Short mmCIF file of C-alpha atoms in Angstrom, two decimals:
data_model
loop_
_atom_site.label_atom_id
_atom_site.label_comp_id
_atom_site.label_asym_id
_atom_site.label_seq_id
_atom_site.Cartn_x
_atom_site.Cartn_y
_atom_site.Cartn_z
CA UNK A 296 0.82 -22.25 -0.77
CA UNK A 297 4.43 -22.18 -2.21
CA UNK A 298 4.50 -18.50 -1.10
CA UNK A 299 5.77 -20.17 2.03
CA UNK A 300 8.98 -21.64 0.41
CA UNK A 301 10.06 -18.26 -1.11
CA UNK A 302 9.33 -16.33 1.98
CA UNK A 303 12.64 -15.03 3.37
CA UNK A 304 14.77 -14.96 0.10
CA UNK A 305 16.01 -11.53 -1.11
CA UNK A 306 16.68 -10.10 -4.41
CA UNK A 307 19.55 -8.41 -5.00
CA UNK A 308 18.11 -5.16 -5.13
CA UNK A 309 17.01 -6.15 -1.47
CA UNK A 310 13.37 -7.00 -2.12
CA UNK A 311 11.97 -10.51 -1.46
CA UNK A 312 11.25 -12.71 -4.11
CA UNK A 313 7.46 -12.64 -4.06
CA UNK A 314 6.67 -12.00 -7.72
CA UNK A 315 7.00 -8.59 -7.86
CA UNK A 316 9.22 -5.95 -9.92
CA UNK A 317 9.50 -2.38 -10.55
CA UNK A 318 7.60 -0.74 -13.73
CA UNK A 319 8.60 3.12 -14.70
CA UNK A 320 5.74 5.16 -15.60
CA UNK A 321 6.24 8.59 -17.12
CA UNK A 322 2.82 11.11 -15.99
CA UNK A 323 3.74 13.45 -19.20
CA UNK A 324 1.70 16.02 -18.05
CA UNK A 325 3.44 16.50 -14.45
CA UNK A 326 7.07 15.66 -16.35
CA UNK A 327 7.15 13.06 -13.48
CA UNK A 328 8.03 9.55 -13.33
CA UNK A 329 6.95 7.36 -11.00
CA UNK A 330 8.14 3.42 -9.76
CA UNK A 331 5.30 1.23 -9.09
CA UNK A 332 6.05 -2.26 -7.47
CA UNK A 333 3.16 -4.67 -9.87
CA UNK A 334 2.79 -8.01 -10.71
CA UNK A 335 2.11 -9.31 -14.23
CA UNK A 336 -1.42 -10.38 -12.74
CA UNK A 337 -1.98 -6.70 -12.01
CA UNK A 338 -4.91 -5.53 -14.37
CA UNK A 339 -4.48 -1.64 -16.32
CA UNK A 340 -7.11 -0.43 -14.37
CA UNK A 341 -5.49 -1.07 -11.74
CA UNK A 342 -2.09 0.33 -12.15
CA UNK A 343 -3.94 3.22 -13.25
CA UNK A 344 -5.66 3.59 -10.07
CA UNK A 345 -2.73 3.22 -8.04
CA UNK A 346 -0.93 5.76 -10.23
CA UNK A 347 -3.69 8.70 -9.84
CA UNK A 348 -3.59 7.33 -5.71
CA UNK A 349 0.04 7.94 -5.55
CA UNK A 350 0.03 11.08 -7.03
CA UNK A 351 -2.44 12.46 -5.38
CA UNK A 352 -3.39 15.51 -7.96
CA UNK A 353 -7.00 15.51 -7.86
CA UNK A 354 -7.73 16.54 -11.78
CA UNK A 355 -9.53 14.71 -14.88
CA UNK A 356 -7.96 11.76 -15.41
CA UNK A 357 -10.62 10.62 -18.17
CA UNK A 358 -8.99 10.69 -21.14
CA UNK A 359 -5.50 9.81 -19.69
CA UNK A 360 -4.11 6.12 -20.94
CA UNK A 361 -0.89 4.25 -20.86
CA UNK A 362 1.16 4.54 -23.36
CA UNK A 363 3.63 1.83 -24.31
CA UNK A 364 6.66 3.21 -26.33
CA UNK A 365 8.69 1.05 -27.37
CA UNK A 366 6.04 -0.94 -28.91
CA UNK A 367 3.92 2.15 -29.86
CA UNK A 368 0.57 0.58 -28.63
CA UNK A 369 -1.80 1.83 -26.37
CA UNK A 370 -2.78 -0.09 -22.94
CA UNK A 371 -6.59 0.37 -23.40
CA UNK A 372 -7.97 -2.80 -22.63
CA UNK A 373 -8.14 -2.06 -18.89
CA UNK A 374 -9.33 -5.44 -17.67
CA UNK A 375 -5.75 -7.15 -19.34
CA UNK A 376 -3.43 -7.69 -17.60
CA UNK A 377 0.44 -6.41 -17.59
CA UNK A 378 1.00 -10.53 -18.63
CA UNK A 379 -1.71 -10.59 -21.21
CA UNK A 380 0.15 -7.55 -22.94
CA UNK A 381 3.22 -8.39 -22.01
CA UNK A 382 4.65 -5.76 -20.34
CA UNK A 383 7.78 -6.62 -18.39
CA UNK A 384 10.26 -4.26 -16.11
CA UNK A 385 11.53 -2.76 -18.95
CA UNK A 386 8.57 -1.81 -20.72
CA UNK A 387 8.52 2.16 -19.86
CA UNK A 388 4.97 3.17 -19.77
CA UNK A 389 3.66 6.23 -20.25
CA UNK A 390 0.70 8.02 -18.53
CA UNK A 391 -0.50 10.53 -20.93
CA UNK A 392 -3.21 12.14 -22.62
CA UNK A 393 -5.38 10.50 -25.60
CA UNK A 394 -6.42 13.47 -27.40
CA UNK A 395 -3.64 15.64 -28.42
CA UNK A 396 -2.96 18.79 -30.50
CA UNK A 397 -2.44 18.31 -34.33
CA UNK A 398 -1.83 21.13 -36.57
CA UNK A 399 -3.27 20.12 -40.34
CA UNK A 400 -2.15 21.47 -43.48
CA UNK A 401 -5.15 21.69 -46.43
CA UNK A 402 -4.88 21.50 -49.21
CA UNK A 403 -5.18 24.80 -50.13
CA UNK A 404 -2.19 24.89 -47.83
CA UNK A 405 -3.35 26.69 -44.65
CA UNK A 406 -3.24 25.36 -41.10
CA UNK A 407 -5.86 24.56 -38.42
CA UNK A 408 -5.92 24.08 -35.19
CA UNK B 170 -27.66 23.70 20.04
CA UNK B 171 -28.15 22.44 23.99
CA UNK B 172 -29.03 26.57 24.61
CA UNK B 173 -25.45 26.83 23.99
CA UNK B 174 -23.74 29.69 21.38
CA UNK B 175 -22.04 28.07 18.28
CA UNK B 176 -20.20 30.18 14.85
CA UNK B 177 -20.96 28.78 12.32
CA UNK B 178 -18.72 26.21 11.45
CA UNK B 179 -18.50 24.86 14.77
CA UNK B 180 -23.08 24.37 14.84
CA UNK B 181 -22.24 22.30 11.53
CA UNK B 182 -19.75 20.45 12.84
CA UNK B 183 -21.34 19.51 15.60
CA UNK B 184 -24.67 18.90 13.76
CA UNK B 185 -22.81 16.64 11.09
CA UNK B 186 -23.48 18.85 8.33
CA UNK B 187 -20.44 20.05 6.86
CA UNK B 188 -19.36 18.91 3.43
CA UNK B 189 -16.80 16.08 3.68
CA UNK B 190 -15.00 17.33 0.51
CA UNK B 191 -14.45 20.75 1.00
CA UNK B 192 -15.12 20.93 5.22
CA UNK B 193 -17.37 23.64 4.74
CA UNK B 194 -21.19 24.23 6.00
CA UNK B 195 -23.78 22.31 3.98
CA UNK B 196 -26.52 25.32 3.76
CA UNK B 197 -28.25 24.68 0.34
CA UNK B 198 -28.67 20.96 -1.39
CA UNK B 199 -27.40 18.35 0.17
CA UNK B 200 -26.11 14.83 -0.74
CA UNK B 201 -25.52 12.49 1.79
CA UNK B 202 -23.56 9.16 0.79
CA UNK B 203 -20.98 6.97 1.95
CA UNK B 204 -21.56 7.71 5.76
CA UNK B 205 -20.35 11.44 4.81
CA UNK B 206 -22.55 14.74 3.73
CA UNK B 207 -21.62 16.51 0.46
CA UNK B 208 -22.52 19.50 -1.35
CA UNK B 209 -23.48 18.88 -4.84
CA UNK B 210 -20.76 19.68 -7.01
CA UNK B 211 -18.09 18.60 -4.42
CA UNK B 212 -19.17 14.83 -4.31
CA UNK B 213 -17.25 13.83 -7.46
CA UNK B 214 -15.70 10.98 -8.98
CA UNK B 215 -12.40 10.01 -8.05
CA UNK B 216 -10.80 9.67 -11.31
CA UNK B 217 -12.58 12.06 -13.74
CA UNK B 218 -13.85 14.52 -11.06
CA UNK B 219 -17.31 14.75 -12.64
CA UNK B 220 -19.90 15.30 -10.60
CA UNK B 221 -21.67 12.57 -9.49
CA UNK B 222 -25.44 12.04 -8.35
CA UNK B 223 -26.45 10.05 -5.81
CA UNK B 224 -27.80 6.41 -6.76
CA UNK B 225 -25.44 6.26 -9.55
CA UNK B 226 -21.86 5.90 -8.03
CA UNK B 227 -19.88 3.15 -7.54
CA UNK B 228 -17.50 2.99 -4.09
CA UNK B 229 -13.96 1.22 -3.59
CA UNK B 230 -11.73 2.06 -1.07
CA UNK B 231 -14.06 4.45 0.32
CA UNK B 232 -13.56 6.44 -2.86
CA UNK B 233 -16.51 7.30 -5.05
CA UNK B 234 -16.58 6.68 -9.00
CA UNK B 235 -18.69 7.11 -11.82
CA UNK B 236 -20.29 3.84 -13.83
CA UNK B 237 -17.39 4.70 -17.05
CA UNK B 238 -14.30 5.26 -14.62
CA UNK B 239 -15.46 2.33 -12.56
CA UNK B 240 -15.76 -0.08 -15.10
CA UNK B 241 -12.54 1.22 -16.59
CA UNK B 242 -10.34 0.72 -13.34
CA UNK B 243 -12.40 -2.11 -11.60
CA UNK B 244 -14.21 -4.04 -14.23
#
């Protein structure tokens, strides 16, 4: 495999060069952000797996999904990959809730929920 | 056991039955999986922490899930 040819050289950052970088992921509800090490082949459902294993807060997780800022979409197809979306190192994901708090006006101008 | 005294946790321990998610004696219902013993409501899915029933969890990693978090993280 040609994993043998780039076996030994170093990034600058002091990594080897085997395909991998270094994706931020903000867990809103813990205020925490977290550096996984992926590769574009990695699938959602898989970084999401690794996230809830490195954090290690046994909770719901259910209706958690990552959230992609900048681009305002939401990683839901969890059998994509980060390639087949296109997220890169500088994407900025978050991990975060799906249903969320919304106050309504009526029209008869009073609030709910 | 073996005409020999025991408290309680140490009898379960030695008889395999305390509950591998909480370490505590199994007395009532029981769910054995994965090698491990369980009470009920503390074998539970890894990612949504529903309970789970026996028969109708899926393993990785040694880690039970339900079929929707499964298919969501694996499939």
């Amino acid at each position: 495999m040609s994993h043998s040819l780039i076996e030994g050289i170093r990034m600058p950052d002091g990594h080897y060069a085997d395909g991998t970088w270094e994706l931020r992921v903000l867990v809103t509800d813990l205020e925490q952000e977290l550096i996984m090490r992926v590769t574009g082949e990695l699938h959602v459902g898989g970084l999401m797996l690794r996230l809830v294993e490195k954090l290690e807060v046994k909770r719901d997780w259910s209706d958690h999904a990552l959230w992609w800022d900048r681009k305002n979409v939401w990683l839901l197809k969890t059998h994509w990959t980060l390639d087949k979306y296109g997220v890169q190192a500088d994407a900025g994901l978050s991990f975060t809730p799906q249903h969320k708090l919304l106050r309504l006006q009526l029209p008869n101008h009073k609030h709910v929920r | 056991l073996d005409a020999q005294p025991y408290c309680e946790l140490h009898y379960h321990a030695r008889r395999g039955s305390l509950c591998a998610g909480c370490q505590k004696p199994i007395t009532g219902r029981c769910i054995s999986a994965m090698g491990h013993k369980f009470h009920p409501e503390h074998f539970t899915c890894a990612f949504c922490t529903k309970q789970l029933n026996k028969g109708t969890f899926k393993e990785q990693n040694d880690k039970p899930y339900c079929h929707p978090c499964f298919v969501k993280l694996f499939g």
